[in-house]
Short mmCIF file of C-alpha atoms and ligand atoms in Angstrom, two decimals:
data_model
loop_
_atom_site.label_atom_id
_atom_site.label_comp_id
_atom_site.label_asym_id
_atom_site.label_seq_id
_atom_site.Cartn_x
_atom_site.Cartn_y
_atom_site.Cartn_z
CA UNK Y 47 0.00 0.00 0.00
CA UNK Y 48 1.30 3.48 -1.18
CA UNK Y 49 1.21 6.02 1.13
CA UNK Y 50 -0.07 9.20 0.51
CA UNK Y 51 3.00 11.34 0.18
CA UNK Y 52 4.33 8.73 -1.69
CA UNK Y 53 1.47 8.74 -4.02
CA UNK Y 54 1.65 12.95 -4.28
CA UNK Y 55 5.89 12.75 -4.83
CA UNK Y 56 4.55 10.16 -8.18
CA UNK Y 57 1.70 13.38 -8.77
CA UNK Y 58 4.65 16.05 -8.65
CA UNK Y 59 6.54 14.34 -10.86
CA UNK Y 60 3.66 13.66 -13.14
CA UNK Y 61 3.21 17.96 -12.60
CA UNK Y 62 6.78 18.40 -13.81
CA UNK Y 63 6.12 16.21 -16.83
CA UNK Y 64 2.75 17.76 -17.99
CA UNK Y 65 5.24 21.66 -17.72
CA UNK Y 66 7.25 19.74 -20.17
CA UNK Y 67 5.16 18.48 -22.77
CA UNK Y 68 2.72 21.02 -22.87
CA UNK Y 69 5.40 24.36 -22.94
CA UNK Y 70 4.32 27.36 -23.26
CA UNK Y 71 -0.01 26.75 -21.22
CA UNK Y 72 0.50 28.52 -17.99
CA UNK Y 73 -3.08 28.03 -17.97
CA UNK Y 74 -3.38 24.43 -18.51
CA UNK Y 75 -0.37 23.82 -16.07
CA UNK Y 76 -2.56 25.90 -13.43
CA UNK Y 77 -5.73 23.60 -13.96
CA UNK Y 78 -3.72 20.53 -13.74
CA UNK Y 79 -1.87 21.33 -10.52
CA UNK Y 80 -5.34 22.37 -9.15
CA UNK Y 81 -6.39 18.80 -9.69
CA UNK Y 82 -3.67 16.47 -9.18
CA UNK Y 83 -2.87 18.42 -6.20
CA UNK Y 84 -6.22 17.20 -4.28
CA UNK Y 85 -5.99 13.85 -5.70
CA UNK Y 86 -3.10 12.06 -3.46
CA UNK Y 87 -5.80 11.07 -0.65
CA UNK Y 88 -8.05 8.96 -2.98
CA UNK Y 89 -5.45 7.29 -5.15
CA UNK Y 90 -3.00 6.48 -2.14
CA UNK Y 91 -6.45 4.99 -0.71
CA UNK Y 92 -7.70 2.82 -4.05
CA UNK Y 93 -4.84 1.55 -5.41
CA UNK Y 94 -6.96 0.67 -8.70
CA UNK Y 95 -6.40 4.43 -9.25
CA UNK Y 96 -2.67 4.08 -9.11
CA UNK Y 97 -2.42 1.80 -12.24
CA UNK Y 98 0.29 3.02 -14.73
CA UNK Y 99 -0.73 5.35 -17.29
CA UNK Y 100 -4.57 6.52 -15.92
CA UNK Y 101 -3.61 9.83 -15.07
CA UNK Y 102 -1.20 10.06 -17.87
CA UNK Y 103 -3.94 9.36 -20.30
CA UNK Y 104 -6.13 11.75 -17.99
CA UNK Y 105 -3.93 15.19 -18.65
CA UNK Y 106 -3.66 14.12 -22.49
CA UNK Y 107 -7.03 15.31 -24.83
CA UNK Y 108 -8.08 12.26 -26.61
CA UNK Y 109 -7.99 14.59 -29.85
CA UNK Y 110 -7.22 18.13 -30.55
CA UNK Y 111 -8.14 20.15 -33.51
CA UNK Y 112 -6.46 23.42 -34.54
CA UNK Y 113 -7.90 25.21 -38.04
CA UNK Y 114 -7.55 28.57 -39.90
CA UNK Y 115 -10.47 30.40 -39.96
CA UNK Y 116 -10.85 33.04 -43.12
CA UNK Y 117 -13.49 35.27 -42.98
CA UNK Y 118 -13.61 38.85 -44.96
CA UNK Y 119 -15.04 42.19 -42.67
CA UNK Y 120 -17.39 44.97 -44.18
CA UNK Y 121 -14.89 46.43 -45.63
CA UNK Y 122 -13.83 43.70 -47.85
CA UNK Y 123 -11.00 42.80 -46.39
CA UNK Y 124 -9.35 39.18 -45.27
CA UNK Y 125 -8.97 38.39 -41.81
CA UNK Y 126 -7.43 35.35 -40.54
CA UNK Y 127 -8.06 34.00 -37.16
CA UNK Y 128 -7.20 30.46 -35.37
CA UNK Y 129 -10.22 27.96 -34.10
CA UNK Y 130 -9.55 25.14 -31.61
CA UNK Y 131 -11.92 22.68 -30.36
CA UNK Y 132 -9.91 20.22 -27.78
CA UNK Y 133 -11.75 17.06 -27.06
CA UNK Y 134 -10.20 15.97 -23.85
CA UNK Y 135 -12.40 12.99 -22.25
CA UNK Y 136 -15.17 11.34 -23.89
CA UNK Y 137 -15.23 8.25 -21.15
CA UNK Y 138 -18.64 9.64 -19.77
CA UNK Y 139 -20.27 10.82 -22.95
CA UNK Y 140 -19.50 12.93 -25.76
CA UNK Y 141 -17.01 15.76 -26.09
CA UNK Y 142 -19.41 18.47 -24.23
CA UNK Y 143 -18.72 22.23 -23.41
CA UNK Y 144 -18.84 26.09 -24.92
CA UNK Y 145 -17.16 28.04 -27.80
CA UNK Y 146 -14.70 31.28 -26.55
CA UNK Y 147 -14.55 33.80 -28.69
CA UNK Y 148 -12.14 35.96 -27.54
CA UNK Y 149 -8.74 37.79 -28.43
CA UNK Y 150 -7.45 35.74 -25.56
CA UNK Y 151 -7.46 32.10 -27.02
CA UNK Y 152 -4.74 30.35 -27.43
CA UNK Y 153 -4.65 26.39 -27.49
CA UNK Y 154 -3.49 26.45 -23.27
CA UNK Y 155 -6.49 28.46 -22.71
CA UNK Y 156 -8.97 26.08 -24.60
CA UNK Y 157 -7.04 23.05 -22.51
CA UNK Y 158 -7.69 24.63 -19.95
CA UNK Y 159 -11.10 25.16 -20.11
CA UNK Y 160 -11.55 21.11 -21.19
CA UNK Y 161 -9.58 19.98 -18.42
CA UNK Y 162 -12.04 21.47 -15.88
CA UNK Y 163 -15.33 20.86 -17.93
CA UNK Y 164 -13.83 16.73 -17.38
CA UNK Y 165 -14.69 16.75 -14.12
CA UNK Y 166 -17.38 19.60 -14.11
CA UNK Y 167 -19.26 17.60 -16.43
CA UNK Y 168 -18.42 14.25 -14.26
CA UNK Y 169 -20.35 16.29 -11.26
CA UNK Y 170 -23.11 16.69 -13.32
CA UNK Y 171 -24.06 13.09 -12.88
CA UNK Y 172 -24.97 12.94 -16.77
CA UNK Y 173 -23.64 10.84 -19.90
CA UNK Y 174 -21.33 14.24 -20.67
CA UNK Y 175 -17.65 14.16 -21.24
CA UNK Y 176 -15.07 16.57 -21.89
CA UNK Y 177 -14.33 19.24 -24.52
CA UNK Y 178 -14.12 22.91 -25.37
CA UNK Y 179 -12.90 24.96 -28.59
CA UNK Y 180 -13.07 28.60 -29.79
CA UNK Y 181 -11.24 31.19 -31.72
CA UNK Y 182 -9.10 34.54 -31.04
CA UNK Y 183 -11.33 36.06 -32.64
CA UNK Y 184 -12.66 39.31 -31.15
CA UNK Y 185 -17.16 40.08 -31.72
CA UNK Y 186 -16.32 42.95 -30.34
CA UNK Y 187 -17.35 46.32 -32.39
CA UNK Y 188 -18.16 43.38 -35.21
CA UNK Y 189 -21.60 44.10 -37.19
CA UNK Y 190 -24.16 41.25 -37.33
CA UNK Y 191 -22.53 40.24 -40.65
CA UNK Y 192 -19.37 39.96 -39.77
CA UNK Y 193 -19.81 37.80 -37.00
CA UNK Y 194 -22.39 35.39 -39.27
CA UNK Y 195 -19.30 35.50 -42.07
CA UNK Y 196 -17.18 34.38 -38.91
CA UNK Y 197 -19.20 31.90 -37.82
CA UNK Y 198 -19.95 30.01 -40.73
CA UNK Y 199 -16.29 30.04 -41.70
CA UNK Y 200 -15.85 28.51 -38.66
CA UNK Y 201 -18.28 25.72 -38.63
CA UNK Y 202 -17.19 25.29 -42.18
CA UNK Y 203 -14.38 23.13 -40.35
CA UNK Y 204 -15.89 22.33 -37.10
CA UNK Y 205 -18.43 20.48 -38.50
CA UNK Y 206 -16.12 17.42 -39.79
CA UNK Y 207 -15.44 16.75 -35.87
CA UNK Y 208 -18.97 17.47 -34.42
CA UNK Y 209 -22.35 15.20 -33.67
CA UNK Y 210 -24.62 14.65 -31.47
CA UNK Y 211 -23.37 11.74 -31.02
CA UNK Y 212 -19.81 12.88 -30.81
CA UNK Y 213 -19.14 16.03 -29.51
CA UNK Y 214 -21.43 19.22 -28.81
CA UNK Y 215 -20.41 22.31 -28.43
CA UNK Y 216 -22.60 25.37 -26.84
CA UNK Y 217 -21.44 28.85 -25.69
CA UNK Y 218 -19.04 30.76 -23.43
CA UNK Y 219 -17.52 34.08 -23.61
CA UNK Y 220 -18.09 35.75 -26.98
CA UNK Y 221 -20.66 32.99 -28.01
CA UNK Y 222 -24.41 33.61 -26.99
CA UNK Y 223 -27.70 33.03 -28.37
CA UNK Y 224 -26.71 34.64 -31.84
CA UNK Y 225 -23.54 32.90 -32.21
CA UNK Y 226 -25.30 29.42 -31.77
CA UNK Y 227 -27.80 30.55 -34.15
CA UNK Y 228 -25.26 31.16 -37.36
CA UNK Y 229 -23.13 28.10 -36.47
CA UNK Y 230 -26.43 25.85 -36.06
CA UNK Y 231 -27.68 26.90 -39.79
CA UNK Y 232 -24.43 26.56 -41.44
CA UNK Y 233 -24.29 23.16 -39.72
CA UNK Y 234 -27.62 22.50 -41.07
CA UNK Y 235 -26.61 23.66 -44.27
CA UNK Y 236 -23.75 21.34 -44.72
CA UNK Y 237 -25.15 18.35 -43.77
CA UNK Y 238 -27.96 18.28 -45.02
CA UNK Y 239 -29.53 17.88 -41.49
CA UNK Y 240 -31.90 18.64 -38.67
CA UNK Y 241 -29.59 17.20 -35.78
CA UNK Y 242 -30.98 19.61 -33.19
CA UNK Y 243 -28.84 17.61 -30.51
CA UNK Y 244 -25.25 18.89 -32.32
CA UNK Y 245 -25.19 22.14 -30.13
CA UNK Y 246 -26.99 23.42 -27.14
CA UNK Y 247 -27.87 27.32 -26.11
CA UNK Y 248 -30.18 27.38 -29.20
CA UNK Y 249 -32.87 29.71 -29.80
CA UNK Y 250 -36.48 28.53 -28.18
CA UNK Y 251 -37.92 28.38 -30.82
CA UNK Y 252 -35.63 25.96 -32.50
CA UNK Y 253 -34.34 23.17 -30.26
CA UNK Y 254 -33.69 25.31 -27.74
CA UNK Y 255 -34.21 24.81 -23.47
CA UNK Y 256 -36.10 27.37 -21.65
CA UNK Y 257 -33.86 28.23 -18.86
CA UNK Y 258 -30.33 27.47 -20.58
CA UNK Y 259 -29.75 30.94 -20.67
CA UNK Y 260 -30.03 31.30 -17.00
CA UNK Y 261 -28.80 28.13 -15.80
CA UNK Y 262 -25.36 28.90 -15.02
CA UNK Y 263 -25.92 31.93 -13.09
CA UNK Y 264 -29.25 30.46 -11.18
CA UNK Y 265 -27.09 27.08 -10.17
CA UNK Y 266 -24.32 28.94 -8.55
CA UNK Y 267 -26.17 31.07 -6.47
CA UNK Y 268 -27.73 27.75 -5.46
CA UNK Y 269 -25.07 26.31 -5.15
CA UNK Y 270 -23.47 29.36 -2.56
CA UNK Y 271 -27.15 29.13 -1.03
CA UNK Y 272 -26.31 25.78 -0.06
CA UNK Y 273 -22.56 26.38 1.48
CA UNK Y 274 -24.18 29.20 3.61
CA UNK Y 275 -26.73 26.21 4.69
CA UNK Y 276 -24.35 24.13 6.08
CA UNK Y 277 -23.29 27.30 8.51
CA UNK Y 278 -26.71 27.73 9.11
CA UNK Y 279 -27.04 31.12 7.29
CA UNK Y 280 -29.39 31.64 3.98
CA UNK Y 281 -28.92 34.17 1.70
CA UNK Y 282 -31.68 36.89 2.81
CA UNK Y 283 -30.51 40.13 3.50
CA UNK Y 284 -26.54 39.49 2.25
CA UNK Y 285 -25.08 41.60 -0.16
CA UNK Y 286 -23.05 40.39 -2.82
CA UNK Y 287 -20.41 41.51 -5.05
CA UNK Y 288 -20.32 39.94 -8.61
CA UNK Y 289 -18.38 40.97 -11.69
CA UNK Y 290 -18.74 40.81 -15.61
CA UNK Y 291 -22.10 41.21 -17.10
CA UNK Y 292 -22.63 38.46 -19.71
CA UNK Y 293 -25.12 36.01 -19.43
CA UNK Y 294 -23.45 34.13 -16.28
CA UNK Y 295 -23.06 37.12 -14.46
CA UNK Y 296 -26.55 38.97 -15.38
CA UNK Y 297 -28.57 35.51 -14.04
CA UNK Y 298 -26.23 35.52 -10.99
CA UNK Y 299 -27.84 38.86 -10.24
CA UNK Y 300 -31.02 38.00 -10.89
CA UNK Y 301 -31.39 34.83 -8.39
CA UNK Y 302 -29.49 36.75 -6.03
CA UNK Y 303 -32.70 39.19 -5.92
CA UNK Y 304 -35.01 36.83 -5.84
CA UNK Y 305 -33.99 35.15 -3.15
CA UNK Y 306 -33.47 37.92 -0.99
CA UNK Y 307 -30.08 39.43 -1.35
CA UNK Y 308 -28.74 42.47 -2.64
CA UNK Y 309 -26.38 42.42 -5.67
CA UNK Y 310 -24.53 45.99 -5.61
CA UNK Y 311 -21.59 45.37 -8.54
CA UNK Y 312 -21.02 44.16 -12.16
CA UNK Y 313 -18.31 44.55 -14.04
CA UNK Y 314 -16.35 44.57 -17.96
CA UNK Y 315 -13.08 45.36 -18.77
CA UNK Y 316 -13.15 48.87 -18.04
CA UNK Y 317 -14.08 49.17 -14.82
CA UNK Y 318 -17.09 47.99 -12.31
CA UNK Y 319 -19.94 49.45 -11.34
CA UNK Y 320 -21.82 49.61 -7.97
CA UNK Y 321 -25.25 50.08 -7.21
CA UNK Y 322 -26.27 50.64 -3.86
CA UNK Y 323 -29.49 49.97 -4.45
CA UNK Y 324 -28.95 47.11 -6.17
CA UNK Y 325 -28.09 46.51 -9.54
CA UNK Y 326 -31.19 47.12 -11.59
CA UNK Y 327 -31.38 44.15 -14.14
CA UNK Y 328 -33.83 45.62 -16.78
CA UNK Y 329 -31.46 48.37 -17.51
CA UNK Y 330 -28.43 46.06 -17.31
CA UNK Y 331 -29.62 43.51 -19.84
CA UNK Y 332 -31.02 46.76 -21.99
CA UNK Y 333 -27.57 47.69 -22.27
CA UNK Y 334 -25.41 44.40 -22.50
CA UNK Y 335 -28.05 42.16 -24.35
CA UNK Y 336 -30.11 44.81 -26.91
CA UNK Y 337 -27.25 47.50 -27.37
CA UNK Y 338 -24.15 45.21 -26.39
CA UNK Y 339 -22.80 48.55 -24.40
CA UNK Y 340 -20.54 48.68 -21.80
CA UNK Y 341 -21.39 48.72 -17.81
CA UNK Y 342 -20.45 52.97 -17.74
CA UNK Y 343 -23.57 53.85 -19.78
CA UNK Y 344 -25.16 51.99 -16.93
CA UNK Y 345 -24.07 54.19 -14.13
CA UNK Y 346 -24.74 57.48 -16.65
CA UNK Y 347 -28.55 56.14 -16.82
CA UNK Y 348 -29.22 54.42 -13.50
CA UNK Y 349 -29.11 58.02 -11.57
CA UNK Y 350 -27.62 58.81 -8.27
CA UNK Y 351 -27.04 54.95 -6.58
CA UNK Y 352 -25.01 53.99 -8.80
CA UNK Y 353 -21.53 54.90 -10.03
CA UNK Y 354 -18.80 53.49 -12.30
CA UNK Y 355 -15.56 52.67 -11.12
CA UNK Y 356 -12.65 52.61 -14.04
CA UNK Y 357 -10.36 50.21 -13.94
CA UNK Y 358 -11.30 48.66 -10.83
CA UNK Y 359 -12.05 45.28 -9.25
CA UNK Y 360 -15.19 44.59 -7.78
CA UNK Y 361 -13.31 43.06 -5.41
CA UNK Y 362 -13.06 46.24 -3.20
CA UNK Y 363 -16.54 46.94 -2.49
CA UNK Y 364 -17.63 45.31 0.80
CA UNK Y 365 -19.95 42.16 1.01
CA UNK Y 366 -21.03 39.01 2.40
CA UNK Y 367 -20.29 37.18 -0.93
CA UNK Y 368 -18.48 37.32 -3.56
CA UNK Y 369 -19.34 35.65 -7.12
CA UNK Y 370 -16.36 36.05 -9.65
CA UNK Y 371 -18.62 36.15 -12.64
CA UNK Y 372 -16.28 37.15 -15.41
CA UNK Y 373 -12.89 35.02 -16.37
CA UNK Y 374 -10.06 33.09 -15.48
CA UNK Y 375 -7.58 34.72 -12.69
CA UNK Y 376 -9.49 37.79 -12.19
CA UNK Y 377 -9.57 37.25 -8.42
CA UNK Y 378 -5.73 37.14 -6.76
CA UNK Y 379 -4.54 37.30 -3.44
CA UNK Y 380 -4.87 40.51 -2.80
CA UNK Y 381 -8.06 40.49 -3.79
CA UNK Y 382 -8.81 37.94 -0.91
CA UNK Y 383 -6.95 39.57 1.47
CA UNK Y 384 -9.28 42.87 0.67
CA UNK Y 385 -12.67 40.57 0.85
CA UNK Y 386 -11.55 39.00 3.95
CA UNK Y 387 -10.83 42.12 5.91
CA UNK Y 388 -14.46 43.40 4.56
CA UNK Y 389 -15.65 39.88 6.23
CA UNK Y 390 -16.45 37.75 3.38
CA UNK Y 391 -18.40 34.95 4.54
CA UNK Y 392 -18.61 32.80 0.81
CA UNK Y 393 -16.88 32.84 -2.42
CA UNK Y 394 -18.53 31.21 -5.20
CA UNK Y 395 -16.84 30.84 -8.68
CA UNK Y 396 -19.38 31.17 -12.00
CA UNK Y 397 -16.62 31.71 -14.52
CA UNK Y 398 -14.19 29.15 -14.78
CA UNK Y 399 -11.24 29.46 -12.96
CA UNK Y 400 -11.28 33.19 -11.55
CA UNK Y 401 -9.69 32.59 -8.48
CA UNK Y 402 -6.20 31.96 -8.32
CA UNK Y 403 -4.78 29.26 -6.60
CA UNK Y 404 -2.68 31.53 -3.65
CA UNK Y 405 -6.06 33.34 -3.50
CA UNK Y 406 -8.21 30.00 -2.87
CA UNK Y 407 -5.46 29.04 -0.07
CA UNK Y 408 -5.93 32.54 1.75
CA UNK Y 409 -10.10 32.40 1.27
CA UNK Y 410 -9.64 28.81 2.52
CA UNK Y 411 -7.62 29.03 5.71
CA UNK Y 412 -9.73 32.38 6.66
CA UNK Y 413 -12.02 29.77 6.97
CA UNK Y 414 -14.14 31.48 3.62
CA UNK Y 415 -16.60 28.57 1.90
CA UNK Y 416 -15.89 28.75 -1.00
CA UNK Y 417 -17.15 26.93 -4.34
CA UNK Y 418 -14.59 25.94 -6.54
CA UNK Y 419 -16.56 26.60 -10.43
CA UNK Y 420 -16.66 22.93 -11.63
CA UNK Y 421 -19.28 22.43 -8.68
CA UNK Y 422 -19.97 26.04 -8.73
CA UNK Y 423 -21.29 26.73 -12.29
CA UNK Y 424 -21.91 23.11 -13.51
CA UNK Y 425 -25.44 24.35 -13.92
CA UNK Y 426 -25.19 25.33 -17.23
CA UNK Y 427 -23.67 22.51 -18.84
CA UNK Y 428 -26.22 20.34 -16.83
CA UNK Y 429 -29.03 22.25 -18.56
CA UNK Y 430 -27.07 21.86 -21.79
CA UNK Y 431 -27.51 18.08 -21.18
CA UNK Y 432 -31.26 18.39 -20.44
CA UNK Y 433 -31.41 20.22 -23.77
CA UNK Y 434 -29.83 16.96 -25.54
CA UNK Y 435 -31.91 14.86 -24.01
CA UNK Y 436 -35.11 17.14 -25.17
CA UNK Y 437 -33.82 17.06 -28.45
CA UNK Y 438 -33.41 13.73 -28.68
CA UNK Y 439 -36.61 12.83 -27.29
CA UNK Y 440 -38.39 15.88 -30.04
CA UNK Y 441 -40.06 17.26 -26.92
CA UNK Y 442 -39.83 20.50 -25.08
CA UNK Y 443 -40.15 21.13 -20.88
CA UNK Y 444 -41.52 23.44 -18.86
CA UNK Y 445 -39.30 26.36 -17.53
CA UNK Y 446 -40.42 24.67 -14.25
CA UNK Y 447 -39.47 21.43 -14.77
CA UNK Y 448 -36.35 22.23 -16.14
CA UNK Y 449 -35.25 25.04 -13.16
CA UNK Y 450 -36.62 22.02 -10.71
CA UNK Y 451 -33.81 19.49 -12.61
CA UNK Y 452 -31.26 22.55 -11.98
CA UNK Y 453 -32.23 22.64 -8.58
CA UNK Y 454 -31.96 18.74 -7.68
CA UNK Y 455 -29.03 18.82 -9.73
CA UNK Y 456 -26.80 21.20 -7.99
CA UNK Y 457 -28.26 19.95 -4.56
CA UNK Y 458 -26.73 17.11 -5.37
CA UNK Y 459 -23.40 18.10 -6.49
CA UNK Y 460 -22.65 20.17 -3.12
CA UNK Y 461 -23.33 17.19 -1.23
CA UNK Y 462 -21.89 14.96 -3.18
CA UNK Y 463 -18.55 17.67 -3.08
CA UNK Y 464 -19.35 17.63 0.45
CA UNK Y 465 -19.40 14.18 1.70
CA UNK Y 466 -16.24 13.02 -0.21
CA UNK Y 467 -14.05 16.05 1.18
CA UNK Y 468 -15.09 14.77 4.83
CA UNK Y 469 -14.69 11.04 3.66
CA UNK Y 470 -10.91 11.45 2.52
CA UNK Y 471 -9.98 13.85 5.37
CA UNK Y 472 -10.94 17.39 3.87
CA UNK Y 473 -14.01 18.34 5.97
CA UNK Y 474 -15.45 21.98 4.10
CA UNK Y 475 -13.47 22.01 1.38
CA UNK Y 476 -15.35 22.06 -1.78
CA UNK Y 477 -11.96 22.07 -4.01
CA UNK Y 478 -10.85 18.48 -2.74
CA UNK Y 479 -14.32 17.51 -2.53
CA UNK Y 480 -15.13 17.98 -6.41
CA UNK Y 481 -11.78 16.97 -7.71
CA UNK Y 482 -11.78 13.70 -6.23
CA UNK Y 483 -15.97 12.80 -6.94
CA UNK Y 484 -15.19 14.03 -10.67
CA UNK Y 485 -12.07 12.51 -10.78
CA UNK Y 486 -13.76 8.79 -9.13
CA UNK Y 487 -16.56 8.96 -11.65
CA UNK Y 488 -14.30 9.87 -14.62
CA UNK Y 489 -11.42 7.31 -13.85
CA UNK Y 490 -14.24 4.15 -13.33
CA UNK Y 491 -15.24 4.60 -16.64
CA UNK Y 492 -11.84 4.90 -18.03
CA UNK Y 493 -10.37 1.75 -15.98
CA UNK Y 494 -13.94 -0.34 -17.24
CA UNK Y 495 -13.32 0.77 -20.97
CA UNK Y 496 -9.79 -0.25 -21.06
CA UNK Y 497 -6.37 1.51 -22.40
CA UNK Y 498 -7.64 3.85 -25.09
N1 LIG H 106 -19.32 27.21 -21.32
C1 LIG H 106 -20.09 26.64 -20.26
C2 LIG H 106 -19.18 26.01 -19.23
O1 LIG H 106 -18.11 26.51 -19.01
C3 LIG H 106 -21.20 25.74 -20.75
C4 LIG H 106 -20.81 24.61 -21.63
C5 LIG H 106 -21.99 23.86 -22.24
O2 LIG H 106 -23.13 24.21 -21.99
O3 LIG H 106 -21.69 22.90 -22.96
O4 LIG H 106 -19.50 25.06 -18.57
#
């Protein structure tokens, strides 16, 4: 029997390895050390877990596809930008997770982003595996027509490695309801087909789940309802600070309200805003969803609560919670330090990977729940599933059945994160906990399906 230092000196060296093959992904190195990290307790204890080669195969994407993208702009002229779509896991289910669209992209970033929707989509409890893709290209200042010319050049090559069956991509920064549209009909157009299930975040009126647009914000503000449960607190009366103001963070703000608590910030990358009075949603999703503005014309409209903040970090404003809402690393240490002397009482992570890891220590040993975002925001790519399986059966729910699914479904994955970081040792911490219950589900199928 290995012991558990032991078994994290063979994860360190595995650490060292992944740095080396993969030069260059400070971002991918970051997710993987966040993972294997956690994982000494339950592979020391179930030695099956130890075999050579699982967690070899388990850093390594089963495929990765990288493709020129050629579109031309209003002006007639030829732009050139790179797509990726990583398909990391498929042991669960098919390739499954969003599109980035942003200047930002690069093929770490998009590993990155697959490595964590493994064991995110693991959580789930649904027949989802791994994936994620996207392009540097920027929809910012585009027209309508140059981001349908973009998309369709896109799917032009995505299509060849896409299926319902195979892999299914949705949205995530840069890709919302209008992005899905264009790639869905020039998918359509290609093959010749009505395969509804080959993408989620459709329209409603095509394919499309009422509620998808909502579910990631709604499930983690369940989801940080459900850490302040277990210290007996609810979320009535707290005041929360969230940043961005896309889709994830706009929701966030809107179950916050409704159940009772008072979301004062949002953010882009030009500054934050806060509301006193709370952030007033109508006006917010006027100005980011019709107009695609920026948060300032919020403050110049919303009247005296409210002002905007340039080039700050919601971070400074004090609260009760805290719900990074906006992109990877956008919450560091000193960020913590700042929400921890304002008395945070619960961090809870709806972009993916916004914390950074000497920031998660400090929240962590101030004794600061927090909600790592593959437990965190799994809501949306839960709700993506329940949209394949509505396609596939040609049927359509209710928003309430659907929001009740979301409900059960991140009930479960906080107490699921919760029991197995008190069973190996871990008691309150959400990070261990999800790693190793996405990590146990994901490896079983892996170990039953052989060396592929
Ligand atoms: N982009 C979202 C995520 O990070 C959703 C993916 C999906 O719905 O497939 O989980």
């Amino acid at each position: 029997m290995t012991t558990r230092s032991e078994t994290q000196t063979t994860l360190d060296h595995l650490l060292t390895e992944i740095e080396h093959r993969n030069p260059a992904q400070p971002e991918f190195h970051q997710a993987a050390h966040e993972v294997l990290e956690t994982l000494a307790p339950v592979v020391a204890a179930r030695p099956e877990y130890a075999e050579p080669g699982l967690i070899e195969r388990l850093v390594e994407p089963e495929r990765q596809v990288m493709f020129r993208v050629p579109w031309q702009d209003d002006q007639g002229r030829v732009r050139v930008n790179r797509g990726f779509r990583v398909e990391f896991n498929s042991a669960l289910g098919p390739y499954k997770g969003g599109l980035r669209f942003h200047p930002s992209v690069n093929l770490g970033v998009i590993k990155f982003l697959g490595f964590e929707q493994i064991f995110k989509n693991a959580l789930t409890g649904l027949g989802i595996g791994g994936g994620k893709g996207g392009s540097d290209f920027d929809p910012h200042g585009r027209s309508d027509a140059e981001v349908m010319r973009f998309c369709q050049s896109f799917m032009t090559e995505l299509y060849r490695h896409i299926g319902e069956h195979t892999d299914v991509p949705a949205g995530d920064i840069g890709v919302g309801g209008r992005e899905i549209g264009y790639l869905f009909g020039q998918y359509r157009r290609i093959t010749n087909r009505w395969e509804a299930g080959v993408l989620t975040g459709k329209g409603q009126g095509w394919g499309g789940s009422l509620i998808r647009p909502e579910a990631t914000g709604y499930g983690n503000v369940l989801f940080a309802a459900a850490m302040l449960r277990e210290r007996g607190e609810d979320l009535e009366g707290q005041t929360a600070v969230v940043s961005g103001s896309g889709n994830v963070a706009i929701y966030t703000i809107e179950k916050l309200t409704a159940l009772g608590a008072n979301a004062v910030t949002c953010s882009d990358s030009s500054g934050y805003v806060v509301d006193e009075k709370g952030i007033d949603l109508d006006l917010l999703k006027q100005i980011k969803e019709v107009e695609r503005g920026r948060v300032d014309a919020y403050a110049e409209r919303r009247g005296s609560s409210a002002r905007f903040v340039p080039g700050g970090r919601v971070w400074e404003v004090p609260a009760d919670l805290a719900l990074p809402s906006a992109t990877q690393n956008e919450l560091d240490e000193n960020d913590a330090a700042t929400l921890i002397r304002n008395g945070v009482k619960a961090v809870s992570e709806g972009a993916n990977m916004p914390t950074t890891p000497e920031a998660v220590h400090l929240l962590q040993q101030a004794g600061v729940a927090f909600g790592p975002g593959k437990a965190a925001n799994a809501g949306g790519v839960a709700v993506s599933a329940l949209e394949m399986a509505q396609n596939h059966a040609r049927t359509s729910w209710t928003a309430a059945r659907v929001e009740e699914e979301l409900a059960d479904i991140m009930t479960s994955i906080h107490t699921t994160c919760h029991e197995t970081a008190e069973r190996y040792g871990a008691p309150g911490d959400y990070v261990t906990g999800a790693n190793i219950a996405g990590f146990e589900r994901v490896a079983d199928a892996m170990l039953a399906q052989g060396v592929i």
